[in-house]
Tab-separated table of C-alpha atoms in Angstrom:
chain	number	residue	atom	x	y	z
Z	1	UNK	CA	146.916	5.744	22.463
Z	2	UNK	CA	146.634	9.137	21.384
Z	3	UNK	CA	147.719	10.224	17.861
Z	4	UNK	CA	150.270	12.851	17.264
Z	5	UNK	CA	148.469	15.840	17.003
Z	6	UNK	CA	149.455	19.123	15.301
Z	7	UNK	CA	147.625	22.721	15.761
Z	8	UNK	CA	147.184	24.350	12.664
Z	9	UNK	CA	146.247	27.897	12.676
Z	10	UNK	CA	144.235	29.702	9.854
Z	11	UNK	CA	143.823	33.537	9.210
Z	12	UNK	CA	140.406	34.724	8.351
Z	13	UNK	CA	139.111	38.348	7.603
Z	14	UNK	CA	136.335	39.357	10.153
Z	15	UNK	CA	134.340	42.766	10.127
Z	16	UNK	CA	134.696	44.651	13.392
Z	17	UNK	CA	132.614	47.158	13.445
Z	18	UNK	CA	132.823	49.817	16.343
Z	19	UNK	CA	130.505	52.371	17.211
Z	20	UNK	CA	132.240	55.687	19.570
Z	21	UNK	CA	129.087	57.658	20.628
Z	22	UNK	CA	130.689	60.727	21.392
Z	23	UNK	CA	131.833	60.316	17.382
Z	24	UNK	CA	128.850	59.296	15.784
Z	25	UNK	CA	127.749	62.860	16.337
Z	26	UNK	CA	130.212	64.428	14.110
Z	27	UNK	CA	131.256	61.136	11.229
Z	28	UNK	CA	129.088	58.191	9.792
Z	29	UNK	CA	130.419	55.211	11.679
Z	30	UNK	CA	133.185	53.020	10.095
Z	31	UNK	CA	133.507	49.625	9.441
Z	32	UNK	CA	137.393	48.408	10.461
Z	33	UNK	CA	138.561	45.149	8.880
Z	34	UNK	CA	140.532	43.405	11.236
Z	35	UNK	CA	142.187	39.604	11.363
Z	36	UNK	CA	140.961	36.883	13.318
Z	37	UNK	CA	142.714	33.997	14.214
Z	38	UNK	CA	141.215	31.044	13.966
Z	39	UNK	CA	142.961	27.787	15.538
Z	40	UNK	CA	142.319	24.018	14.282
Z	41	UNK	CA	143.807	21.676	15.974
Z	42	UNK	CA	144.205	18.650	13.626
Z	43	UNK	CA	146.046	15.190	14.199
Z	44	UNK	CA	148.221	13.293	11.900
Z	45	UNK	CA	145.859	12.312	9.265
Z	46	UNK	CA	143.925	15.465	9.094
Z	47	UNK	CA	140.994	14.961	11.352
Z	48	UNK	CA	140.058	16.799	14.342
Z	49	UNK	CA	141.540	14.849	17.208
Z	50	UNK	CA	139.313	12.662	19.205
Z	51	UNK	CA	140.193	12.220	23.264
Z	52	UNK	CA	140.280	10.203	25.915
Z	53	UNK	CA	140.595	6.045	25.806
Z	54	UNK	CA	137.924	5.218	23.316
Z	55	UNK	CA	138.003	3.587	20.065
Z	56	UNK	CA	137.744	5.855	16.815
Z	57	UNK	CA	135.212	5.407	14.300
Z	58	UNK	CA	135.523	2.371	12.252
Z	59	UNK	CA	136.757	5.261	8.742
Z	60	UNK	CA	136.690	1.577	6.215
Z	61	UNK	CA	134.312	1.609	3.213
Z	62	UNK	CA	131.085	-1.239	5.275
Z	63	UNK	CA	128.048	-2.010	3.898
Z	64	UNK	CA	124.490	-2.470	5.687
Z	65	UNK	CA	122.445	-3.963	3.285
Z	66	UNK	CA	118.717	-3.052	5.412
Z	67	UNK	CA	119.594	-0.778	8.038
Z	68	UNK	CA	116.721	0.954	7.753
Z	69	UNK	CA	114.208	-2.366	7.813
Z	70	UNK	CA	116.525	-3.814	10.797
Z	71	UNK	CA	116.406	0.059	12.645
Z	72	UNK	CA	112.408	0.397	11.849
Z	73	UNK	CA	111.449	-3.389	12.017
Z	74	UNK	CA	108.369	-3.460	10.113
Z	75	UNK	CA	107.583	-3.936	6.024
Z	76	UNK	CA	109.148	-1.020	4.043
Z	77	UNK	CA	105.252	-0.119	2.808
Z	78	UNK	CA	104.652	0.777	6.030
Z	79	UNK	CA	107.328	3.106	6.185
Z	80	UNK	CA	108.796	4.199	2.162
Z	81	UNK	CA	106.840	5.807	1.676
Z	82	UNK	CA	106.706	8.781	4.567
Z	83	UNK	CA	110.187	8.732	4.043
Z	84	UNK	CA	110.486	9.792	0.745
Z	85	UNK	CA	108.075	12.550	0.964
Z	86	UNK	CA	110.189	13.792	4.279
Z	87	UNK	CA	113.073	13.706	1.960
Z	88	UNK	CA	110.926	15.299	-0.994
Z	89	UNK	CA	110.407	18.340	1.645
Z	90	UNK	CA	113.906	19.028	3.172
Z	91	UNK	CA	115.922	18.800	-0.768
Z	92	UNK	CA	116.589	22.353	-0.549
Z	93	UNK	CA	120.146	21.326	-3.412
Z	94	UNK	CA	120.487	23.116	-6.390
Z	95	UNK	CA	122.935	22.358	-9.912
Z	96	UNK	CA	126.458	23.995	-8.873
Z	97	UNK	CA	126.907	26.759	-11.159
Z	98	UNK	CA	130.745	27.533	-12.717
Z	99	UNK	CA	133.138	27.860	-9.766
Z	100	UNK	CA	130.698	27.393	-6.994
Z	101	UNK	CA	129.566	25.004	-4.924
Z	102	UNK	CA	125.787	23.814	-4.583
Z	103	UNK	CA	123.460	26.377	-3.132
Z	104	UNK	CA	121.205	23.664	-0.866
Z	105	UNK	CA	122.041	23.865	2.270
Z	106	UNK	CA	122.130	21.197	5.013
Z	107	UNK	CA	121.470	20.638	8.288
Z	108	UNK	CA	122.399	20.264	11.606
Z	109	UNK	CA	121.934	18.136	13.863
Z	110	UNK	CA	123.890	18.024	17.654
Z	111	UNK	CA	125.288	14.918	19.585
Z	112	UNK	CA	124.013	16.910	22.989
Z	113	UNK	CA	119.773	16.726	21.823
Z	114	UNK	CA	117.978	14.442	23.696
Z	115	UNK	CA	114.320	15.131	21.543
Z	116	UNK	CA	114.651	15.509	18.023
Z	117	UNK	CA	112.067	17.198	16.559
Z	118	UNK	CA	111.373	15.363	13.334
Z	119	UNK	CA	111.612	11.448	11.921
Z	120	UNK	CA	114.637	12.501	9.591
Z	121	UNK	CA	116.640	14.676	12.315
Z	122	UNK	CA	115.790	11.182	14.627
Z	123	UNK	CA	117.308	8.910	12.018
Z	124	UNK	CA	120.297	11.847	11.616
Z	125	UNK	CA	121.007	10.516	15.136
Z	126	UNK	CA	120.398	7.199	15.097
Z	127	UNK	CA	123.228	6.463	12.277
Z	128	UNK	CA	125.487	8.787	14.141
Z	129	UNK	CA	125.716	7.088	17.591
Z	130	UNK	CA	125.746	3.790	15.746
Z	131	UNK	CA	129.279	5.416	13.671
Z	132	UNK	CA	130.799	7.470	16.212
Z	133	UNK	CA	130.208	3.905	18.730
Z	134	UNK	CA	132.230	4.221	22.086
Z	135	UNK	CA	134.481	7.265	21.024
Z	136	UNK	CA	135.375	9.930	23.372
Z	137	UNK	CA	134.116	13.259	21.719
Z	138	UNK	CA	132.283	16.328	22.923
Z	139	UNK	CA	129.178	16.049	22.382
Z	140	UNK	CA	128.329	20.010	22.891
Z	141	UNK	CA	130.665	20.532	19.326
Z	142	UNK	CA	129.597	17.213	17.789
Z	143	UNK	CA	126.389	15.964	16.203
Z	144	UNK	CA	125.223	15.381	12.816
Z	145	UNK	CA	125.116	17.146	9.024
Z	146	UNK	CA	122.262	15.763	7.208
Z	147	UNK	CA	120.432	16.530	3.560
Z	148	UNK	CA	118.310	14.700	0.954
Z	149	UNK	CA	118.552	13.945	-2.886
Z	150	UNK	CA	115.726	13.676	-5.155
Z	151	UNK	CA	116.932	13.409	-8.443
Z	152	UNK	CA	116.036	11.892	-11.537
Z	153	UNK	CA	117.600	8.412	-12.034
Z	154	UNK	CA	119.644	9.356	-14.656
Z	155	UNK	CA	121.209	12.178	-13.233
Z	156	UNK	CA	125.450	12.610	-12.165
Z	157	UNK	CA	126.203	13.215	-9.142
Z	158	UNK	CA	129.495	15.340	-9.521
Z	159	UNK	CA	132.921	14.151	-8.263
Z	160	UNK	CA	133.454	16.056	-4.642
Z	161	UNK	CA	135.082	15.636	-1.016
Z	162	UNK	CA	132.554	16.825	1.086
Z	163	UNK	CA	134.004	19.655	3.145
Z	164	UNK	CA	133.377	21.966	5.851
Z	165	UNK	CA	132.501	24.982	3.234
Z	166	UNK	CA	132.112	27.651	5.665
Z	167	UNK	CA	135.286	27.057	6.902
Z	168	UNK	CA	137.112	26.804	3.489
Z	169	UNK	CA	135.233	29.831	1.754
Z	170	UNK	CA	136.674	31.934	5.337
Z	171	UNK	CA	139.789	30.595	5.959
Z	172	UNK	CA	140.890	28.340	3.349
Z	173	UNK	CA	141.336	25.584	5.267
Z	174	UNK	CA	140.307	22.296	3.820
Z	175	UNK	CA	138.827	20.238	6.749
Z	176	UNK	CA	136.739	17.180	6.668
Z	177	UNK	CA	133.891	14.926	8.752
Z	178	UNK	CA	135.160	11.740	10.108
Z	179	UNK	CA	132.702	9.328	8.441
Z	180	UNK	CA	130.304	10.235	5.705
Z	181	UNK	CA	127.071	7.682	5.051
Z	182	UNK	CA	124.673	7.139	2.423
Z	183	UNK	CA	121.404	5.398	2.884
Z	184	UNK	CA	118.696	4.670	-0.201
Z	185	UNK	CA	115.375	5.079	-0.128
Z	186	UNK	CA	115.301	3.532	-3.887
Z	187	UNK	CA	116.652	0.896	-6.417
Z	188	UNK	CA	117.195	2.934	-9.568
Z	189	UNK	CA	120.409	5.476	-10.712
Z	190	UNK	CA	123.970	5.376	-10.250
Z	191	UNK	CA	126.152	3.834	-8.164
Z	192	UNK	CA	128.091	5.461	-5.632
Z	193	UNK	CA	132.004	5.235	-6.216
Z	194	UNK	CA	134.096	5.858	-3.277
Z	195	UNK	CA	138.139	6.530	-4.189
Z	196	UNK	CA	140.396	6.378	-1.131
Z	197	UNK	CA	141.937	9.226	-2.062
Z	198	UNK	CA	142.196	12.696	0.230
Z	199	UNK	CA	143.448	15.953	-0.615
Z	200	UNK	CA	146.111	19.057	0.895
Z	201	UNK	CA	144.213	20.552	3.498
Z	202	UNK	CA	144.908	23.668	1.948
Z	203	UNK	CA	144.371	25.535	-0.772
Z	204	UNK	CA	147.042	25.925	-3.705
Z	205	UNK	CA	148.880	22.960	-1.826
Z	206	UNK	CA	146.913	20.492	-4.616
Z	207	UNK	CA	147.305	22.446	-7.761
Z	208	UNK	CA	150.064	19.549	-9.806
Z	209	UNK	CA	150.186	16.996	-7.142
Z	210	UNK	CA	148.589	13.980	-7.496
Z	211	UNK	CA	146.414	12.090	-5.457
Z	212	UNK	CA	146.942	8.426	-4.707
Z	213	UNK	CA	144.375	5.952	-4.935
Z	214	UNK	CA	145.084	2.353	-4.126
Z	215	UNK	CA	141.585	1.526	-4.351
Z	216	UNK	CA	137.969	2.142	-5.299
Z	217	UNK	CA	134.940	0.712	-4.327
Z	218	UNK	CA	131.422	1.065	-5.485
Z	219	UNK	CA	127.616	0.128	-4.584
Z	220	UNK	CA	124.120	0.353	-6.416
Z	221	UNK	CA	121.345	1.217	-4.738
Z	222	UNK	CA	119.215	-0.684	-3.211
Z	223	UNK	CA	115.911	0.498	-0.866
Z	224	UNK	CA	116.944	0.436	2.903
Z	225	UNK	CA	120.751	0.386	2.539
Z	226	UNK	CA	123.209	2.547	4.294
Z	227	UNK	CA	126.772	2.561	3.892
Z	228	UNK	CA	129.639	4.491	5.831
Z	229	UNK	CA	133.250	5.438	4.325
Z	230	UNK	CA	135.860	7.748	5.720
Z	231	UNK	CA	135.115	11.261	5.453
Z	232	UNK	CA	137.804	12.416	3.417
Z	233	UNK	CA	137.333	10.602	0.413
Z	234	UNK	CA	136.440	11.281	-3.086
Z	235	UNK	CA	133.099	10.000	-3.872
Z	236	UNK	CA	130.757	10.665	-6.824
Z	237	UNK	CA	127.965	8.685	-8.702
Z	238	UNK	CA	128.430	8.834	-12.498
Z	239	UNK	CA	125.287	8.067	-14.505
Z	240	UNK	CA	126.990	6.585	-16.940
Z	241	UNK	CA	127.608	3.518	-14.970
Z	242	UNK	CA	123.809	2.936	-14.166
Z	243	UNK	CA	123.392	0.349	-16.590
Z	244	UNK	CA	126.570	-1.426	-15.980
Z	245	UNK	CA	125.584	-2.266	-11.752
Z	246	UNK	CA	121.758	-2.423	-11.935
Z	247	UNK	CA	120.435	-4.780	-9.783
Z	248	UNK	CA	118.156	-7.340	-11.672
Z	249	UNK	CA	114.597	-6.186	-11.276
Z	250	UNK	CA	115.375	-3.107	-9.758
Z	251	UNK	CA	113.092	0.293	-10.620
Z	252	UNK	CA	113.441	3.207	-9.147
Z	253	UNK	CA	110.765	3.416	-5.668
Z	254	UNK	CA	109.888	0.206	-6.520
Z	255	UNK	CA	108.824	1.961	-9.564
Z	256	UNK	CA	105.575	3.848	-10.026
Z	257	UNK	CA	102.939	7.471	-9.155
Z	258	UNK	CA	104.943	10.230	-8.092
Z	259	UNK	CA	107.932	8.515	-7.003
Z	260	UNK	CA	108.812	6.625	-10.046
Z	261	UNK	CA	112.114	7.365	-11.839
Z	262	UNK	CA	113.123	9.213	-9.222
Z	263	UNK	CA	116.699	8.230	-6.819
Z	264	UNK	CA	116.125	8.916	-3.743
Z	265	UNK	CA	118.877	9.265	-0.498
Z	266	UNK	CA	119.338	10.797	3.069
Z	267	UNK	CA	122.838	11.695	3.516
Z	268	UNK	CA	124.444	11.978	6.665
Z	269	UNK	CA	128.075	12.901	7.769
Z	270	UNK	CA	129.374	12.282	11.429
Z	271	UNK	CA	131.651	15.336	12.991
Z	272	UNK	CA	133.496	14.388	15.990
Z	273	UNK	CA	134.685	18.057	18.379
Z	274	UNK	CA	134.035	20.119	15.301
Z	275	UNK	CA	130.641	22.150	14.148
Z	276	UNK	CA	130.811	23.410	10.224
Z	277	UNK	CA	130.451	26.492	9.707
Z	278	UNK	CA	127.759	26.318	6.942
Z	279	UNK	CA	125.122	23.903	8.753
Z	280	UNK	CA	121.703	25.176	9.690
Z	281	UNK	CA	118.925	23.885	11.879
Z	282	UNK	CA	115.786	22.724	10.690
Z	283	UNK	CA	113.372	25.668	11.249
Z	284	UNK	CA	110.897	24.877	8.940
Z	285	UNK	CA	107.782	23.724	11.160
Z	286	UNK	CA	104.715	21.266	9.710
Z	287	UNK	CA	107.327	20.440	6.599
Z	288	UNK	CA	108.555	17.072	7.732
Z	289	UNK	CA	106.478	14.332	10.182
Z	290	UNK	CA	107.416	15.117	13.878
Z	291	UNK	CA	109.374	12.926	15.887
Z	292	UNK	CA	108.188	9.782	17.383
Z	293	UNK	CA	107.521	9.169	20.767
Z	294	UNK	CA	110.543	5.767	20.692
Z	295	UNK	CA	113.795	6.332	19.663
Z	296	UNK	CA	114.792	4.772	16.895
Z	297	UNK	CA	117.897	2.287	18.371
Z	298	UNK	CA	118.675	-1.203	17.440
Z	299	UNK	CA	119.046	-3.886	18.682
Z	300	UNK	CA	122.348	-5.387	21.103
Z	301	UNK	CA	123.592	-6.697	18.209
Z	302	UNK	CA	122.929	-3.893	15.859
Z	303	UNK	CA	122.034	-3.701	12.290
Z	304	UNK	CA	122.736	-6.660	10.010
Z	305	UNK	CA	126.846	-5.638	7.819
Z	306	UNK	CA	127.686	-7.234	5.021
Z	307	UNK	CA	131.423	-8.761	4.701
Z	308	UNK	CA	133.606	-5.771	2.475
Z	309	UNK	CA	136.736	-7.361	0.733
Z	310	UNK	CA	139.274	-4.711	0.412
Z	311	UNK	CA	141.167	-5.264	-2.739
Z	312	UNK	CA	144.327	-3.675	-3.396
Z	313	UNK	CA	144.712	-2.655	-6.869
Z	314	UNK	CA	146.495	-3.888	-9.824
Z	315	UNK	CA	149.105	-2.255	-11.316
Z	316	UNK	CA	149.478	-0.851	-14.537
Z	317	UNK	CA	149.873	-3.496	-17.139
Z	318	UNK	CA	147.537	-5.932	-14.842
Z	319	UNK	CA	144.486	-5.399	-16.472
Z	320	UNK	CA	142.632	-7.875	-18.100
Z	321	UNK	CA	139.846	-8.405	-20.890
Z	322	UNK	CA	137.191	-8.426	-17.693
Z	323	UNK	CA	138.194	-5.173	-16.908
Z	324	UNK	CA	136.070	-1.934	-18.691
Z	325	UNK	CA	137.848	1.640	-18.462
Z	326	UNK	CA	136.501	4.814	-18.080
Z	327	UNK	CA	137.555	8.190	-17.083
Z	328	UNK	CA	135.832	11.631	-15.347
Z	329	UNK	CA	137.421	15.483	-15.324
Z	330	UNK	CA	136.880	16.942	-11.813
Z	331	UNK	CA	136.897	20.242	-10.564
Z	332	UNK	CA	137.572	22.350	-13.950
Z	333	UNK	CA	136.335	24.813	-15.269
Z	334	UNK	CA	133.147	22.929	-17.341
Z	335	UNK	CA	132.418	21.199	-14.018
Z	336	UNK	CA	128.998	21.752	-12.807
Z	337	UNK	CA	127.734	18.882	-10.798
Z	338	UNK	CA	125.037	18.122	-8.277
Z	339	UNK	CA	126.952	17.305	-4.586
Z	340	UNK	CA	125.097	13.727	-2.847
Z	341	UNK	CA	127.010	10.681	-1.156
Z	342	UNK	CA	126.376	6.796	-1.648
Z	343	UNK	CA	126.670	2.941	-0.864
Z	344	UNK	CA	128.245	-0.491	-0.814
Z	345	UNK	CA	130.604	-1.883	-2.864
Z	346	UNK	CA	130.699	-5.087	-4.593
Z	347	UNK	CA	134.713	-4.896	-5.637
Z	348	UNK	CA	137.532	-2.908	-5.465
Z	349	UNK	CA	139.845	-1.422	-8.517
Z	350	UNK	CA	141.905	-0.513	-10.148
Z	351	UNK	CA	141.700	3.349	-9.609
Z	352	UNK	CA	143.998	6.731	-10.060
Z	353	UNK	CA	143.158	10.597	-9.848
Z	354	UNK	CA	145.802	12.344	-11.676
Z	355	UNK	CA	147.502	15.903	-11.759
Z	356	UNK	CA	145.597	18.354	-13.524
Z	357	UNK	CA	144.783	18.920	-17.540
Z	358	UNK	CA	143.728	22.223	-17.665
Z	359	UNK	CA	144.687	25.340	-16.236
Z	360	UNK	CA	141.427	25.785	-13.754
Z	361	UNK	CA	142.746	23.322	-11.917
Z	362	UNK	CA	140.716	20.198	-12.156
Z	363	UNK	CA	141.329	16.528	-12.002
Z	364	UNK	CA	141.376	13.697	-14.173
Z	365	UNK	CA	139.589	10.087	-13.022
Z	366	UNK	CA	140.549	6.692	-14.411
Z	367	UNK	CA	139.189	3.968	-12.860
Z	368	UNK	CA	139.771	0.118	-14.848
Z	369	UNK	CA	136.513	-1.713	-12.698
Z	370	UNK	CA	136.000	-5.506	-12.876
Z	371	UNK	CA	132.126	-5.701	-14.265
Z	372	UNK	CA	130.383	-8.075	-15.872
């Protein structure tokens, strides 16, 4: 059954320059600012609506422990170094400055692209097909936003929501992808934390409103692992949790050479019936490996998937001695971390995102995690 929909009208400033050939001989051209009205349809959950009778994507947290191995069908030594080299070449992210988003670009491949030019674009479209499944969408306005992260293993990924940052900058409206995903190409670094908490769609609405977070998921990096989750969720990768969830014997990039000490991730957001304003196509020819002749696809059964238990958050006062408590602040004046996304959870946790403590408009995140 089609969900209830509402139409959101957004005002965006646009510059409209008009030339009058007769007047330009006598006076200079004048740029006239006009108001362009953007019309965005969203459903009751704040997503771009899907039409037709196909099922929607899975928005729950999902974990695929060996997605790349299942997809490529070969030993990891034969493709891992090549993928890491491509990730390094595509990595353009820079540390965000105070009050600004990351200066790094994200890239776009449309769902209607039949022959992607590079291996990374080919992989991004395979991930799109996995999560879009049988849902009905407009191929011309749907696709994947992709980018890579190659950071030191002890670096943080700041708390953030993925959005169409261009739309937010132009119109003050926050629109999120349908599904966010992280694919790991190394074993080292912080776990990704995903909080089932969403934000208000318009700027200013959430300045003092607490964010309800009933459940938190987390996952340590592992080569070939892929996780997906609701694109509206708050997430990050605090480096101080890395020692708490380190896997036995794990090492960064299987530990040697130019890749030692680095944390590699390939990030793909699934956008349906909307192309973000802030994305650009990959145009640097020769910088990435060319796509192969054989399309990337899984067997009929699809990639292997872990069973993920969704455990309800503990009520206050129920926390026992086995829980470790952590807290972070996000979105304030001193929040200048890079952005990324990540992997599969081991447990659920008690979590809360509280009202801002400072005038800068930040939130405090407090977690009680059942870590050994």
